[in-house]
XYZ file of C-alpha atoms in Angstrom:
296
model
C -9.910 9.183 -31.808
C -7.105 8.397 -34.201
C -8.070 11.553 -36.087
C -7.410 13.798 -33.063
C -4.237 15.795 -33.836
C -1.418 15.254 -31.349
C -2.849 12.047 -29.836
C -1.102 8.672 -29.915
C -3.859 6.086 -29.527
C -3.467 2.454 -28.462
C -6.737 0.456 -28.356
C -6.687 -2.897 -26.583
C -9.027 -5.681 -25.523
C -9.231 -8.035 -22.565
C -8.521 -11.677 -23.323
C -6.820 -14.714 -21.810
C -3.965 -17.083 -22.566
C -3.497 -20.581 -21.144
C -0.188 -22.412 -20.863
C 0.643 -25.930 -19.661
C 3.449 -25.777 -17.113
C 5.445 -28.744 -15.824
C 3.294 -30.937 -18.034
C 0.359 -31.011 -15.598
C -0.758 -27.498 -14.609
C -2.875 -25.488 -17.021
C -2.273 -21.899 -15.959
C -4.527 -19.033 -17.032
C -3.056 -15.583 -17.599
C -5.048 -12.425 -18.189
C -4.046 -10.987 -21.538
C -4.239 -7.579 -23.131
C -4.600 -7.737 -26.922
C -3.198 -4.624 -28.609
C -3.823 -3.467 -32.148
C -0.529 -1.617 -32.637
C 2.651 -2.611 -30.710
C 4.297 0.691 -31.667
C 1.420 2.621 -30.080
C 1.664 0.375 -27.028
C 5.301 1.410 -26.621
C 4.305 5.066 -26.808
C 1.386 4.909 -24.375
C 2.392 2.248 -21.832
C 5.595 1.866 -19.862
C 5.897 -1.863 -19.278
C 8.341 -3.034 -16.554
C 10.479 -5.046 -18.937
C 13.297 -7.255 -17.669
C 14.358 -8.336 -21.167
C 13.359 -7.817 -24.777
C 11.461 -4.950 -26.359
C 7.817 -4.023 -26.721
C 8.484 -3.129 -30.350
C 9.324 -6.787 -31.039
C 5.731 -7.862 -30.380
C 3.932 -9.117 -33.496
C 1.259 -11.623 -34.506
C 3.582 -14.566 -33.877
C 4.942 -13.467 -30.511
C 3.891 -12.757 -26.936
C 5.071 -10.682 -23.973
C 5.139 -12.735 -20.750
C 6.516 -12.122 -17.275
C 9.129 -13.820 -15.131
C 6.588 -16.008 -13.326
C 6.145 -18.091 -16.461
C 8.055 -21.363 -16.535
C 9.459 -20.494 -19.977
C 10.326 -16.810 -20.071
C 13.485 -16.486 -22.132
C 13.368 -13.974 -24.992
C 13.295 -15.771 -28.335
C 12.035 -19.036 -26.875
C 8.843 -20.565 -28.271
C 5.924 -21.392 -25.976
C 2.785 -23.378 -26.734
C -0.363 -21.653 -25.538
C -4.128 -21.788 -25.898
C -5.738 -18.478 -26.781
C -8.944 -17.212 -25.238
C -11.083 -18.882 -27.897
C -9.327 -22.243 -27.437
C -7.045 -21.960 -30.463
C -3.678 -23.584 -29.892
C -0.695 -21.515 -30.986
C 3.061 -21.564 -30.699
C 4.310 -18.050 -29.988
C 7.773 -16.618 -29.607
C 8.619 -14.679 -26.443
C 9.248 -11.105 -27.578
C 9.821 -9.573 -24.154
C 9.659 -10.464 -20.472
C 8.137 -8.302 -17.754
C 9.309 -8.357 -14.166
C 7.554 -10.403 -11.522
C 4.732 -8.618 -9.742
C 2.947 -6.973 -12.659
C -0.352 -8.425 -11.434
C -2.283 -11.513 -12.470
C 0.578 -12.963 -14.517
C -0.601 -10.612 -17.267
C 0.641 -11.024 -20.828
C 0.413 -9.024 -24.046
C -0.502 -10.316 -27.492
C -1.664 -8.682 -30.694
C -5.287 -8.387 -31.759
C -4.731 -11.184 -34.288
C -4.445 -13.577 -31.335
C -7.748 -12.362 -29.844
C -9.872 -11.772 -32.977
C -13.269 -11.699 -31.268
C -12.312 -9.734 -28.163
C -14.000 -6.305 -28.188
C -11.933 -3.212 -27.455
C -12.612 -2.162 -23.856
C -9.803 0.322 -23.269
C -7.953 2.935 -25.270
C -4.711 4.355 -23.896
C -3.750 7.788 -25.144
C -0.458 9.669 -24.950
C 0.600 13.078 -26.213
C 2.744 13.258 -29.319
C 5.875 15.402 -29.186
C 4.985 19.091 -29.197
C 1.233 18.492 -28.867
C -0.918 20.774 -26.735
C -2.446 18.823 -23.836
C -5.555 21.021 -23.615
C -6.331 20.795 -27.328
C -5.818 17.018 -27.354
C -8.013 16.551 -24.283
C -10.789 18.642 -25.832
C -10.590 16.717 -29.092
C -10.679 13.382 -27.283
C -13.683 14.341 -25.206
C -15.557 15.512 -28.257
C -14.777 12.294 -30.139
C -15.642 10.062 -27.202
C -18.826 11.930 -26.323
C -20.016 11.441 -29.882
C -19.435 7.699 -29.505
C -21.068 7.517 -26.070
C -17.836 6.680 -24.211
C -15.937 8.241 -21.332
C -12.532 9.907 -21.033
C -10.601 9.484 -17.772
C -7.250 10.803 -16.673
C -4.671 8.386 -15.351
C -5.503 9.196 -11.741
C -9.246 8.888 -12.371
C -8.801 5.539 -14.101
C -6.623 4.196 -11.276
C -9.146 5.367 -8.671
C -12.010 3.712 -10.558
C -10.305 0.373 -11.228
C -8.124 -0.239 -8.189
C -9.296 -3.027 -5.847
C -11.016 -1.849 -2.695
C -11.645 -3.481 0.651
C -15.206 -4.725 1.146
C -17.411 -3.365 3.912
C -17.320 -6.582 5.936
C -13.539 -6.835 5.735
C -13.176 -3.186 6.675
C -15.461 -3.613 9.675
C -13.437 -6.659 10.765
C -10.207 -4.699 10.519
C -11.655 -1.867 12.616
C -12.869 -4.399 15.189
C -9.419 -5.998 15.484
C -7.776 -2.564 15.620
C -10.234 -1.411 18.307
C -9.497 -4.457 20.468
C -5.751 -3.937 20.038
C -6.027 -0.264 21.013
C -8.229 -1.132 24.010
C -5.715 -3.631 25.369
C -2.887 -1.212 24.641
C -4.654 1.445 26.700
C -5.248 -0.998 29.570
C -1.592 -2.052 29.492
C -0.435 1.559 29.460
C -2.635 2.530 32.422
C -1.589 -0.552 34.398
C 2.104 0.112 33.791
C 1.895 3.777 34.778
C -0.103 3.031 37.936
C 2.377 0.377 39.089
C 5.383 2.561 38.243
C 3.965 5.487 40.224
C 3.018 3.311 43.187
C 6.599 2.053 43.420
C 7.857 5.643 43.656
C 5.858 6.773 46.688
C 8.978 7.118 48.844
C 10.740 9.182 46.162
C 7.768 11.505 45.844
C 7.552 11.866 49.607
C 11.268 12.714 49.705
C 10.663 15.482 47.188
C 7.952 16.906 49.449
C 10.322 16.804 52.424
C 12.970 18.716 50.476
C 10.533 21.595 50.001
C 8.703 20.802 46.768
C 5.013 21.591 46.832
C 2.393 19.000 45.973
C 1.610 20.712 42.657
C 5.281 20.746 41.714
C 5.572 17.024 42.400
C 2.453 16.278 40.349
C 3.710 18.433 37.479
C 6.986 16.496 37.567
C 5.119 13.195 37.432
C 2.994 14.447 34.534
C 6.057 15.667 32.626
C 7.769 12.297 33.092
C 4.666 10.533 31.755
C 4.579 12.772 28.677
C 8.283 12.072 28.107
C 7.618 8.337 28.211
C 4.787 8.700 25.671
C 6.932 10.882 23.401
C 9.805 8.377 23.452
C 7.385 5.512 22.761
C 5.791 7.382 19.864
C 9.213 8.198 18.400
C 10.362 4.575 18.650
C 7.078 3.443 17.074
C 7.624 5.826 14.163
C 11.155 4.505 13.681
C 9.910 0.897 13.590
C 7.084 1.816 11.198
C 9.499 3.731 8.959
C 11.855 0.745 8.782
C 8.995 -1.626 7.905
C 7.588 0.736 5.286
C 11.047 1.281 3.807
C 11.458 -2.484 3.447
C 8.067 -2.805 1.747
C 8.859 0.179 -0.493
C 12.149 -1.422 -1.527
C 10.437 -4.749 -2.251
C 7.821 -3.003 -4.393
C 10.575 -1.180 -6.275
C 12.122 -4.554 -7.093
C 8.736 -5.519 -8.545
C 8.755 -2.319 -10.655
C 5.960 -0.770 -8.584
C 6.684 2.882 -7.893
C 4.737 4.262 -4.965
C 5.000 6.963 -2.327
C 5.058 6.344 1.435
C 2.155 8.066 3.161
C 1.572 8.050 6.912
C -1.851 8.792 8.488
C -0.579 11.712 10.562
C -4.031 12.716 11.834
C -4.776 9.215 13.146
C -1.279 8.911 14.616
C -1.755 12.239 16.366
C -5.084 11.145 17.854
C -3.617 7.853 19.138
C -0.563 9.614 20.614
C -2.708 12.254 22.291
C -4.986 9.565 23.742
C -1.965 7.698 25.103
C -0.651 10.939 26.597
C -3.949 11.627 28.373
C -4.138 8.077 29.729
C -0.505 8.098 30.847
C -0.775 11.432 32.660
C -4.054 10.487 34.340
C -2.765 7.037 35.350
C 0.366 8.516 36.933
C -0.830 11.810 38.420
C -3.938 10.350 40.091
C -2.146 7.646 42.126
C 0.685 10.080 42.883
C -1.795 12.591 44.291
C -3.489 9.909 46.398
C -0.126 8.674 47.681
C 0.990 12.180 48.647
C -2.293 12.870 50.406
C -2.057 9.579 52.310
C 1.551 10.317 53.230
C 0.602 13.756 54.456
C -2.109 12.281 56.663
C 0.353 9.752 58.117
C 2.902 12.471 58.888
C 0.197 14.608 60.496
C -0.770 11.684 62.734
C 2.842 11.100 63.785
C 3.284 14.744 64.742
C 0.168 14.688 66.858
């Protein structure tokens, strides 16, 4: 792949580094061993808090802020993946939250680790289509696979297991069931307490259908206000999480499940209208019967 014109190639291998912290805890960190630090700088944007990727060499290491010793230029004693003990200089420090306390070393510090990933970036002025075609041809000849960034993220990101997902749906279903029961109970009690008001509307000349439409409109207004307040609360929570992730150098977009939110809101609207209109209709009918008996 290095022979593909316009491609900047950075092969790397998975390894591990162990460090003794506080004199008692041997902490393992997943490591990525790179063959060329300059190519790493060109193909990977590390969330650095201090130092430079270009300073990485065979006698140095890139750590993150969760390490006990994470000052640039400071020496740390580590055990490499094969058990070799080394003293390496901190070349750069990544921000907290980069995942798994990951570190970067050169291939010299992971000599027997096989290359399992090759990051590729476009050189200045290179044609993306021509580079992609050249890479696919080179990789196909070697029996490998070329993935775009989005494809690689989709294939390697952690996913929720089936059992965990089923448990989440079960908890969510129970929560929605009790929410529906609470909503119906509240609307029924609120309508029952307004029987005199509804009867007064009938006495002022409003028809039964007009009163029921008014009750239904009030119920829909309550649901709309509740949904709006729920969106505001959710937006504030998501904004806080988004800000916290930004501090950890994780750039992400906020996405809301509008279809699911619409279904839940519509279900609440149906329940609210039914739970208010039905008792209102029964109350008006009962009141009408009582008035008819008094007149007789």
